[in-house]
GROMACS .gro file of C-alpha atoms in nm:
model
  482
    1MET     CA    1   6.823   4.983  27.402
    2SER     CA    2   6.821   4.609  27.304
    3LEU     CA    3   6.581   4.367  27.174
    4PHE     CA    4   6.513   4.222  27.520
    5GLN     CA    5   6.420   4.572  27.646
    6LEU     CA    6   6.191   4.624  27.357
    7LEU     CA    7   5.995   4.289  27.440
    8THR     CA    8   5.989   4.361  27.803
    9ASP     CA    9   5.849   4.717  27.735
   10PHE     CA   10   5.576   4.568  27.515
   11PHE     CA   11   5.731   4.699  27.199
   12GLU     CA   12   5.726   5.069  27.319
   13LEU     CA   13   6.032   5.252  27.184
   14PRO     CA   14   6.221   5.480  27.414
   15GLU     CA   15   6.267   5.853  27.351
   16GLU     CA   16   6.585   5.826  27.179
   17TYR     CA   17   6.436   5.602  26.919
   18GLN     CA   18   6.122   5.821  26.861
   19CYS     CA   19   6.092   5.959  26.523
   20PRO     CA   20   5.968   6.317  26.456
   21ASP     CA   21   5.665   6.347  26.243
   22SER     CA   22   5.876   6.501  25.963
   23LEU     CA   23   6.063   6.172  25.904
   24THR     CA   24   5.780   5.925  25.919
   25ASN     CA   25   5.677   6.025  25.570
   26ASP     CA   26   6.037   6.076  25.441
   27TYR     CA   27   6.081   5.796  25.173
   28PHE     CA   28   6.394   5.771  24.972
   29VAL     CA   29   6.362   5.514  24.687
   30ARG     CA   30   6.681   5.357  24.546
   31LEU     CA   31   6.559   5.112  24.285
   32ARG     CA   32   6.886   5.010  24.126
   33LEU     CA   33   7.060   4.922  24.460
   34GLY     CA   34   6.732   4.774  24.590
   35PHE     CA   35   6.704   4.524  24.298
   36TYR     CA   36   7.072   4.442  24.311
   37PHE     CA   37   7.072   4.365  24.682
   38LEU     CA   38   6.740   4.175  24.649
   39LEU     CA   39   6.826   3.969  24.342
   40SER     CA   40   7.191   3.909  24.453
   41GLY     CA   41   7.089   3.808  24.803
   42ILE     CA   42   6.826   3.565  24.678
   43LEU     CA   43   7.082   3.408  24.433
   44LEU     CA   44   7.350   3.373  24.706
   45ILE     CA   45   7.097   3.207  24.929
   46LEU     CA   46   6.996   2.970  24.656
   47LEU     CA   47   7.357   2.885  24.588
   48TYR     CA   48   7.434   2.840  24.963
   49ILE     CA   49   7.133   2.608  25.029
   50PRO     CA   50   7.269   2.319  24.825
   51CYS     CA   51   7.614   2.358  24.999
   52PHE     CA   52   7.445   2.346  25.327
   53ILE     CA   53   7.243   2.040  25.251
   54VAL     CA   54   7.555   1.850  25.123
   55MET     CA   55   7.721   1.946  25.456
   56LEU     CA   56   7.440   1.817  25.650
   57LYS     CA   57   7.428   1.492  25.454
   58SER     CA   58   7.802   1.437  25.487
   59LYS     CA   59   7.908   1.146  25.715
   60SER     CA   60   8.202   1.356  25.830
   61ARG     CA   61   8.145   1.500  26.168
   62ASN     CA   62   8.483   1.650  26.244
   63PRO     CA   63   8.509   1.997  26.387
   64SER     CA   64   8.577   2.153  26.056
   65PHE     CA   65   8.236   2.034  25.911
   66ARG     CA   66   8.058   2.138  26.227
   67VAL     CA   67   8.204   2.483  26.213
   68MET     CA   68   8.105   2.521  25.850
   69ILE     CA   69   7.752   2.398  25.906
   70ILE     CA   70   7.690   2.643  26.186
   71LEU     CA   71   7.865   2.919  25.996
   72ALA     CA   72   7.631   2.841  25.703
   73VAL     CA   73   7.333   2.900  25.921
   74PHE     CA   74   7.470   3.230  26.037
   75ASP     CA   75   7.546   3.341  25.678
   76ILE     CA   76   7.201   3.257  25.537
   77ILE     CA   77   7.038   3.449  25.817
   78ASN     CA   78   7.276   3.751  25.755
   79LEU     CA   79   7.207   3.739  25.379
   80ALA     CA   80   6.846   3.758  25.453
   81VAL     CA   81   6.924   4.079  25.644
   82ASN     CA   82   7.202   4.248  25.462
   83SER     CA   83   7.084   4.158  25.105
   84VAL     CA   84   6.712   4.058  25.089
   85SER     CA   85   6.585   4.296  25.362
   86THR     CA   86   6.813   4.574  25.234
   87GLY     CA   87   6.682   4.530  24.880
   88ILE     CA   88   6.319   4.536  24.984
   89PHE     CA   89   6.367   4.847  25.206
   90ASN     CA   90   6.554   5.020  24.927
   91ILE     CA   91   6.284   4.942  24.675
   92LEU     CA   92   6.024   5.070  24.924
   93GLY     CA   93   6.235   5.368  25.014
   94ALA     CA   94   6.168   5.280  25.380
   95SER     CA   95   6.396   5.361  25.664
   96PHE     CA   96   6.371   5.307  26.045
   97CYS     CA   97   6.113   5.572  26.099
   98GLN     CA   98   5.858   5.402  25.859
   99TYR     CA   99   5.882   5.060  26.018
  100PRO     CA  100   6.066   5.113  26.355
  101ARG     CA  101   5.971   4.790  26.534
  102LEU     CA  102   6.019   4.559  26.236
  103ILE     CA  103   6.359   4.724  26.139
  104PHE     CA  104   6.465   4.715  26.496
  105ILE     CA  105   6.388   4.342  26.519
  106ILE     CA  106   6.552   4.254  26.192
  107GLY     CA  107   6.864   4.472  26.277
  108ALA     CA  108   6.897   4.306  26.628
  109ILE     CA  109   6.911   3.964  26.447
  110GLY     CA  110   7.148   4.086  26.183
  111ASN     CA  111   7.388   4.237  26.432
  112GLY     CA  112   7.384   3.941  26.664
  113THR     CA  113   7.425   3.688  26.381
  114TRP     CA  114   7.714   3.892  26.232
  115MET     CA  115   7.888   3.893  26.571
  116ALA     CA  116   7.831   3.512  26.623
  117GLY     CA  117   7.937   3.451  26.262
  118CYS     CA  118   8.270   3.640  26.322
  119ALA     CA  119   8.322   3.398  26.615
  120MET     CA  120   8.270   3.097  26.390
  121CYS     CA  121   8.518   3.263  26.127
  122ILE     CA  122   8.780   3.277  26.392
  123LEU     CA  123   8.705   2.910  26.478
  124LEU     CA  124   8.726   2.806  26.115
  125ALA     CA  125   9.058   2.980  26.078
  126MET     CA  126   9.201   2.812  26.390
  127ASP     CA  127   9.070   2.470  26.257
  128ARG     CA  128   9.247   2.522  25.934
  129CYS     CA  129   9.573   2.610  26.114
  130VAL     CA  130   9.530   2.285  26.324
  131GLU     CA  131   9.478   2.098  25.993
  132ILE     CA  132   9.802   2.203  25.836
  133ASN     CA  133   9.990   2.184  26.172
  134SER     CA  134   9.880   1.939  26.424
  135LYS     CA  135  10.111   2.109  26.686
  136PHE     CA  136   9.940   2.446  26.659
  137PHE     CA  137   9.905   2.579  27.007
  138LEU     CA  138   9.519   2.612  26.992
  139ALA     CA  139   9.458   2.251  26.884
  140PHE     CA  140   9.329   2.165  27.218
  141LEU     CA  141   9.011   2.363  27.146
  142PHE     CA  142   8.903   2.097  26.886
  143HIS     CA  143   8.926   1.805  27.110
  144LYS     CA  144   8.583   1.631  27.167
  145LYS     CA  145   8.504   1.769  27.505
  146ALA     CA  146   8.662   2.105  27.465
  147PHE     CA  147   8.490   2.166  27.136
  148ARG     CA  148   8.150   2.118  27.280
  149VAL     CA  149   8.233   2.385  27.533
  150VAL     CA  150   8.354   2.616  27.255
  151LEU     CA  151   8.033   2.563  27.060
  152ALA     CA  152   7.821   2.633  27.379
  153VAL     CA  153   8.014   2.962  27.426
  154VAL     CA  154   7.949   3.072  27.075
  155GLY     CA  155   7.575   2.984  27.116
  156ILE     CA  156   7.562   3.209  27.445
  157TYR     CA  157   7.750   3.476  27.249
  158TRP     CA  158   7.497   3.463  26.977
  159MET     CA  159   7.205   3.496  27.223
  160TYR     CA  160   7.377   3.785  27.402
  161SER     CA  161   7.447   3.970  27.070
  162VAL     CA  162   7.098   3.934  26.946
  163TRP     CA  163   6.901   4.015  27.273
  164PHE     CA  164   7.146   4.241  27.474
  165THR     CA  165   7.321   4.481  27.235
  166LYS     CA  166   7.204   4.774  27.031
  167PRO     CA  167   7.061   4.677  26.700
  168LEU     CA  168   7.154   4.786  26.354
  169LEU     CA  169   6.890   5.025  26.190
  170PHE     CA  170   6.834   5.063  25.825
  171SER     CA  171   6.849   5.403  25.645
  172ALA     CA  172   6.729   5.408  25.288
  173ARG     CA  173   6.903   5.749  25.224
  174TYR     CA  174   7.234   5.575  25.273
  175SER     CA  175   7.128   5.219  25.168
  176SER     CA  176   7.289   5.074  25.478
  177TRP     CA  177   7.254   4.989  25.839
  178PHE     CA  178   7.361   5.212  26.130
  179PHE     CA  179   7.328   5.205  26.510
  180ASP     CA  180   7.227   5.564  26.481
  181PRO     CA  181   6.853   5.581  26.368
  182LYS     CA  182   6.911   5.913  26.213
  183VAL     CA  183   6.645   6.098  26.417
  184ASN     CA  184   6.846   6.406  26.474
  185ARG     CA  185   6.992   6.318  26.799
  186ASP     CA  186   7.348   6.288  26.930
  187PRO     CA  187   7.497   5.967  26.749
  188ASN     CA  188   7.729   5.903  27.047
  189ILE     CA  189   7.446   5.758  27.245
  190TYR     CA  190   7.392   5.489  26.995
  191ARG     CA  191   7.742   5.341  26.986
  192ASN     CA  192   7.765   4.969  27.025
  193VAL     CA  193   8.091   4.882  27.208
  194PRO     CA  194   8.057   4.509  27.193
  195HIS     CA  195   8.021   4.533  26.831
  196THR     CA  196   8.348   4.744  26.795
  197ILE     CA  197   8.531   4.512  27.008
  198ASN     CA  198   8.410   4.211  26.800
  199ASN     CA  199   8.504   4.361  26.478
  200LEU     CA  200   8.850   4.460  26.588
  201VAL     CA  201   8.908   4.109  26.732
  202VAL     CA  202   8.790   3.929  26.423
  203SER     CA  203   8.973   4.151  26.174
  204ALA     CA  204   9.297   4.120  26.364
  205SER     CA  205   9.280   3.752  26.452
  206THR     CA  206   9.152   3.616  26.123
  207THR     CA  207   9.424   3.809  25.936
  208GLY     CA  208   9.686   3.688  26.171
  209LEU     CA  209   9.559   3.334  26.151
  210TYR     CA  210   9.546   3.325  25.765
  211ILE     CA  211   9.877   3.491  25.745
  212TYR     CA  212  10.021   3.221  25.960
  213MET     CA  213   9.872   2.949  25.746
  214CYS     CA  214   9.990   3.089  25.421
  215VAL     CA  215  10.346   3.135  25.561
  216PHE     CA  216  10.342   2.782  25.703
  217LEU     CA  217  10.228   2.638  25.380
  218LEU     CA  218  10.497   2.819  25.185
  219TYR     CA  219  10.744   2.716  25.443
  220LYS     CA  220  10.630   2.344  25.425
  221LYS     CA  221  10.657   2.344  25.054
  222GLY     CA  222  11.029   2.415  25.076
  223LYS     CA  223  11.084   2.152  25.342
  224SER     CA  224  10.840   1.882  25.247
  225THR     CA  225  10.944   1.597  25.012
  226ASN     CA  226  10.575   1.532  24.925
  227SER     CA  227  10.550   1.822  24.668
  228MET     CA  228  10.262   1.656  24.495
  229TRP     CA  229  10.034   1.726  24.802
  230MET     CA  230  10.153   2.089  24.812
  231SER     CA  231  10.112   2.150  24.446
  232ARG     CA  232   9.751   2.028  24.461
  233ASN     CA  233   9.640   2.196  24.786
  234LYS     CA  234   9.858   2.490  24.847
  235ASN     CA  235   9.711   2.739  24.614
  236GLN     CA  236   9.344   2.628  24.694
  237VAL     CA  237   9.393   2.680  25.054
  238ILE     CA  238   9.583   3.011  25.023
  239LEU     CA  239   9.317   3.149  24.775
  240GLN     CA  240   9.019   3.047  25.008
  241ALA     CA  241   9.207   3.207  25.305
  242VAL     CA  242   9.269   3.543  25.110
  243ILE     CA  243   8.907   3.557  24.992
  244ILE     CA  244   8.736   3.477  25.309
  245CYS     CA  245   8.972   3.690  25.522
  246SER     CA  246   8.956   3.988  25.292
  247PHE     CA  247   8.580   4.037  25.301
  248HIS     CA  248   8.539   3.985  25.687
  249ALA     CA  249   8.837   4.207  25.774
  250LEU     CA  250   8.737   4.484  25.536
  251ALA     CA  251   8.369   4.473  25.650
  252ALA     CA  252   8.474   4.468  26.011
  253TYR     CA  253   8.726   4.768  25.979
  254ILE     CA  254   8.468   4.978  25.763
  255TYR     CA  255   8.185   4.932  26.023
  256VAL     CA  256   8.407   5.033  26.308
  257TYR     CA  257   8.521   5.337  26.110
  258MET     CA  258   8.162   5.432  26.040
  259GLN     CA  259   8.064   5.429  26.409
  260PHE     CA  260   8.325   5.701  26.502
  261PHE     CA  261   8.408   5.908  26.191
  262TYR     CA  262   8.228   6.076  25.908
  263SER     CA  263   8.191   5.832  25.620
  264PRO     CA  264   8.116   5.943  25.253
  265PRO     CA  265   7.842   5.773  25.068
  266LEU     CA  266   8.085   5.570  24.864
  267LEU     CA  267   8.250   5.418  25.182
  268ILE     CA  268   7.900   5.348  25.330
  269ILE     CA  269   7.787   5.145  25.017
  270LEU     CA  270   8.128   4.970  25.013
  271GLY     CA  271   8.073   4.875  25.375
  272GLN     CA  272   7.732   4.732  25.296
  273LEU     CA  273   7.873   4.529  25.001
  274THR     CA  274   8.162   4.390  25.197
  275TRP     CA  275   7.914   4.283  25.474
  276GLN     CA  276   7.700   4.111  25.205
  277TRP     CA  277   7.996   3.932  25.045
  278SER     CA  278   8.150   3.835  25.368
  279ASN     CA  279   7.859   3.615  25.412
  280GLY     CA  280   7.809   3.530  25.042
  281CYS     CA  281   8.156   3.454  24.951
  282PHE     CA  282   8.154   3.120  25.123
  283CYS     CA  283   7.898   2.956  24.895
  284VAL     CA  284   8.101   3.092  24.596
  285VAL     CA  285   8.422   2.951  24.734
  286TYR     CA  286   8.264   2.617  24.814
  287LEU     CA  287   8.120   2.587  24.460
  288THR     CA  288   8.427   2.711  24.269
  289ILE     CA  289   8.725   2.588  24.483
  290ASN     CA  290   8.613   2.304  24.713
  291LYS     CA  291   8.592   2.006  24.488
  292SER     CA  292   8.426   1.785  24.738
  293ILE     CA  293   8.126   2.013  24.799
  294ARG     CA  294   8.106   2.106  24.438
  295SER     CA  295   8.085   1.741  24.313
  296SER     CA  296   7.835   1.649  24.580
  297VAL     CA  297   7.610   1.955  24.502
  298LYS     CA  298   7.632   1.872  24.128
  299LYS     CA  299   7.524   1.513  24.209
  300MET     CA  300   7.237   1.615  24.406
  301LEU     CA  301   7.107   1.867  24.162
  302LEU     CA  302   7.132   1.641  23.865
  303SER     CA  303   6.948   1.363  24.039
  304TYR     CA  304   6.652   1.588  24.130
  305ARG     CA  305   6.705   1.499  24.492
  306PHE     CA  306   6.611   1.825  24.665
  307PRO     CA  307   6.556   1.724  25.034
  308ASN     CA  308   6.263   1.881  25.207
  309PRO     CA  309   6.170   2.172  25.001
  310GLN     CA  310   5.959   2.431  25.187
  311ILE     CA  311   5.689   2.497  24.936
  312LEU     CA  312   5.455   2.215  24.872
  313TYR     CA  313   5.415   2.314  24.513
  314VAL     CA  314   5.775   2.279  24.444
  315LEU     CA  315   5.757   1.915  24.580
  316CYS     CA  316   5.483   1.847  24.328
  317LEU     CA  317   5.664   2.006  24.049
  318ILE     CA  318   5.980   1.811  24.114
  319ALA     CA  319   5.764   1.487  24.129
  320MET     CA  320   5.612   1.568  23.792
  321LEU     CA  321   5.950   1.623  23.626
  322LYS     CA  322   6.015   1.242  23.666
  323ARG     CA  323   6.098   1.102  23.340
  324GLU     CA  324   5.829   0.837  23.335
  325LEU     CA  325   5.560   1.103  23.406
  326ILE     CA  326   5.666   1.397  23.201
  327ARG     CA  327   5.637   1.202  22.876
  328HIS     CA  328   5.257   1.207  22.914
  329PRO     CA  329   5.071   1.516  22.767
  330ALA     CA  330   4.866   1.556  23.089
  331TYR     CA  331   5.174   1.586  23.308
  332LYS     CA  332   5.334   1.830  23.062
  333VAL     CA  333   5.030   2.066  23.080
  334MET     CA  334   5.051   2.032  23.464
  335VAL     CA  335   5.405   2.127  23.471
  336CYS     CA  336   5.329   2.433  23.259
  337LEU     CA  337   5.044   2.521  23.504
  338ALA     CA  338   5.280   2.482  23.795
  339LEU     CA  339   5.535   2.724  23.634
  340PHE     CA  340   5.255   2.981  23.608
  341ASP     CA  341   5.110   2.901  23.961
  342ILE     CA  342   5.413   2.930  24.171
  343PRO     CA  343   5.513   3.290  24.068
  344SER     CA  344   5.145   3.379  24.087
  345ILE     CA  345   5.135   3.262  24.459
  346PHE     CA  346   5.401   3.519  24.538
  347ILE     CA  347   5.185   3.806  24.378
  348ALA     CA  348   4.834   3.693  24.482
  349CYS     CA  349   4.930   3.602  24.835
  350ILE     CA  350   5.270   3.721  24.948
  351PHE     CA  351   5.283   4.070  24.808
  352THR     CA  352   4.903   4.116  24.843
  353GLY     CA  353   4.939   4.025  25.219
  354TYR     CA  354   5.236   4.249  25.263
  355PHE     CA  355   5.060   4.554  25.078
  356GLY     CA  356   4.737   4.482  25.273
  357TYR     CA  357   4.918   4.478  25.611
  358SER     CA  358   5.120   4.788  25.532
  359GLY     CA  359   4.829   4.983  25.387
  360ILE     CA  360   5.018   5.034  25.063
  361TYR     CA  361   4.830   5.158  24.739
  362PHE     CA  362   4.921   5.202  24.384
  363CYS     CA  363   5.005   5.578  24.442
  364ASP     CA  364   5.273   5.477  24.713
  365TYR     CA  365   5.484   5.258  24.479
  366PRO     CA  366   5.333   5.308  24.135
  367ARG     CA  367   5.625   5.148  23.932
  368LEU     CA  368   5.675   4.849  24.158
  369ILE     CA  369   5.296   4.773  24.177
  370PHE     CA  370   5.266   4.839  23.802
  371VAL     CA  371   5.541   4.570  23.718
  372LEU     CA  372   5.401   4.325  23.975
  373GLY     CA  373   5.043   4.371  23.835
  374SER     CA  374   5.162   4.315  23.483
  375PHE     CA  375   5.349   3.992  23.575
  376GLY     CA  376   5.046   3.882  23.770
  377PHE     CA  377   4.796   3.940  23.493
  378GLY     CA  378   5.012   3.763  23.254
  379LEU     CA  379   5.061   3.469  23.480
  380TRP     CA  380   4.694   3.459  23.531
  381MET     CA  381   4.639   3.438  23.157
  382GLY     CA  382   4.869   3.157  23.145
  383CYS     CA  383   4.720   2.972  23.443
  384THR     CA  384   4.369   3.012  23.293
  385PHE     CA  385   4.479   2.862  22.949
  386SER     CA  386   4.680   2.579  23.116
  387SER     CA  387   4.388   2.492  23.348
  388HIS     CA  388   4.149   2.453  23.060
  389ASP     CA  389   4.415   2.249  22.881
  390VAL     CA  390   4.427   2.035  23.189
  391ARG     CA  391   4.048   1.971  23.164
  392VAL     CA  392   4.085   1.860  22.812
  393GLN     CA  393   4.382   1.626  22.875
  394ARG     CA  394   4.270   1.493  23.209
  395GLN     CA  395   4.083   1.173  23.247
  396VAL     CA  396   4.041   1.230  23.626
  397ILE     CA  397   3.707   1.424  23.648
  398LEU     CA  398   3.728   1.529  24.020
  399GLN     CA  399   4.075   1.673  23.999
  400ALA     CA  400   3.998   1.865  23.678
  401ALA     CA  401   3.662   1.983  23.809
  402ILE     CA  402   3.818   2.125  24.122
  403ILE     CA  403   4.102   2.303  23.949
  404CYS     CA  404   3.880   2.448  23.678
  405PHE     CA  405   3.608   2.546  23.927
  406PHE     CA  406   3.812   2.797  24.115
  407HIS     CA  407   3.982   2.938  23.790
  408SER     CA  408   3.641   2.985  23.626
  409LEU     CA  409   3.494   3.147  23.953
  410ALA     CA  410   3.783   3.377  23.980
  411SER     CA  411   3.747   3.461  23.608
  412ILE     CA  412   3.372   3.542  23.629
  413ILE     CA  413   3.418   3.757  23.941
  414TYR     CA  414   3.705   3.969  23.791
  415THR     CA  415   3.507   4.023  23.472
  416TYR     CA  416   3.211   4.132  23.675
  417MET     CA  417   3.420   4.373  23.878
  418GLN     CA  418   3.546   4.543  23.565
  419PHE     CA  419   3.203   4.655  23.439
  420PHE     CA  420   2.961   4.676  23.756
  421TYR     CA  421   2.974   4.811  24.105
  422SER     CA  422   3.130   4.553  24.358
  423PRO     CA  423   3.083   4.557  24.726
  424ALA     CA  424   3.376   4.514  24.966
  425TRP     CA  425   3.292   4.159  25.042
  426LEU     CA  426   3.291   4.071  24.675
  427LEU     CA  427   3.627   4.226  24.630
  428ILE     CA  428   3.772   4.028  24.911
  429PHE     CA  429   3.604   3.704  24.784
  430ALA     CA  430   3.773   3.774  24.438
  431GLN     CA  431   4.103   3.796  24.601
  432ILE     CA  432   4.057   3.483  24.791
  433SER     CA  433   3.947   3.290  24.477
  434TRP     CA  434   4.256   3.406  24.291
  435HIS     CA  435   4.453   3.304  24.587
  436ILE     CA  436   4.295   2.958  24.605
  437CYS     CA  437   4.304   2.889  24.231
  438THR     CA  438   4.685   2.925  24.230
  439GLY     CA  439   4.763   2.757  24.549
  440PHE     CA  440   4.479   2.485  24.570
  441VAL     CA  441   4.619   2.289  24.290
  442THR     CA  442   4.898   2.158  24.509
  443ILE     CA  443   4.639   2.040  24.764
  444VAL     CA  444   4.466   1.853  24.482
  445TYR     CA  445   4.781   1.689  24.374
  446LEU     CA  446   4.881   1.575  24.720
  447THR     CA  447   4.534   1.438  24.814
  448LEU     CA  448   4.381   1.307  24.494
  449ASN     CA  449   4.673   1.217  24.259
  450PRO     CA  450   4.839   0.907  24.401
  451THR     CA  451   5.120   0.923  24.141
  452ILE     CA  452   5.240   1.266  24.242
  453ARG     CA  453   5.178   1.195  24.620
  454SER     CA  454   5.390   0.873  24.611
  455GLU     CA  455   5.678   1.058  24.433
  456VAL     CA  456   5.658   1.351  24.683
  457VAL     CA  457   5.677   1.088  24.980
  458LYS     CA  458   5.983   0.945  24.821
  459LEU     CA  459   6.138   1.293  24.811
  460ILE     CA  460   6.077   1.385  25.166
  461CYS     CA  461   6.068   1.051  25.355
  462PRO     CA  462   6.367   0.845  25.463
  463LYS     CA  463   6.425   0.538  25.253
  464LYS     CA  464   6.334   0.310  25.534
  465LEU     CA  465   5.990   0.451  25.535
  466GLN     CA  466   5.932   0.440  25.162
  467GLY     CA  467   5.866   0.073  25.144
  468ALA     CA  468   5.531   0.125  25.304
  469ASN     CA  469   5.426   0.351  25.024
  470GLN     CA  470   5.329   0.186  24.697
  471VAL     CA  471   5.449   0.382  24.391
  472TYR     CA  472   5.186   0.434  24.124
  473HIS     CA  473   5.241   0.527  23.767
  474PHE     CA  474   5.023   0.714  23.520
  475SER     CA  475   4.935   0.393  23.348
  476ASP     CA  476   4.830   0.230  23.674
  477ALA     CA  477   4.599   0.529  23.747
  478VAL     CA  478   4.439   0.491  23.402
  479ARG     CA  479   4.385   0.113  23.449
  480THR     CA  480   4.232   0.181  23.792
  481ARG     CA  481   3.973   0.433  23.641
  482SER     CA  482   3.891   0.194  23.355
   0.00000   0.00000   0.00000
């Protein structure tokens, strides 16, 4: 059964993936592991994104950088599966039988991206061998035309792995991903032969290539008269090779073993950790050992130039942090409001939507919902206080009126709901008003505040287009109103 078959069968699972009724309500919550995987996954992705942006902005387009860019895409996708998704499912205690189609799709993407990422790791190892030895017998693969064919083959391999091989399926009881959905059927029918071949090839080839590279560097040190180059680069190259190769080879070997032999829980957790760090170690290596990427990331972060953030409110927050704006009391209050609003959006919108879609109540996950509710309530109190402070500080009547209107409306409705009967439509209206009062502020900033809007345009638009946008400052806005 593959993802392609699932789609062509209109998301109907075959008999071998059907869960018995006894397993559909079998939850197994593992909070400590869940929070570890979730938080570490988010941290690794946040560390990887600046490295990825630096590589995209680099003027170098040699094969090594192209391989690193594509590998970064695969790694970030994999971290979303083996860390973030793993953490969420552990916290919820959910396995394949609770969300079969969702986990099937996530597992197919994770398995296919892992296999394609392995191919890119082999390419990266080959490229580094070519860099230290131009006469390496596989150097022809990195010539212009041949390299395009190689990348096309990797792309086809990725599509094949995602769409036409058996997916990984999550088990909360073991906190790991297996091809066997654990529905009390013969595990032999779920074996993924392409995945096994892939893992054996990547573990053997990367180990061999990096051993060759280390031996060649040590040999060159003895023969080369340019010992300064060797003393500066040899240790870094060997260390990167050992770190990257170790995690990939270990993860590959463990997952092959897990398919065919009994695996104790400790080995299963170790396999999951090595899979996580086989993708996450790259950003750590880039930021600690690779001086070029580290200096570029530091320069980008210290200059507040975050290209194309995905959340509109983050753009506005970055714009308000400009030195000429943050010195004004009104903007200080607006920054505080943003710091309350952004996490509130996660609770009022994202978690609410997920819980509503899944039909989850407090009794299903009492501790998780209790913690989220406490944070949400505290953030709401901070938002309310900050919004009224904005009304005092602001001289722009329309912006202040819109922001405070939704906060006041939500406050009145939620107070009413505590003491009086509330029909279903009022409950939904209250949730929408909370949603809007935290998220609508960014719309107000981008439509009615020319200062913030112009700074946001400077952040996301190319420099050639910025000349058409006049930059306003706080003092200009005050003079205009007067």
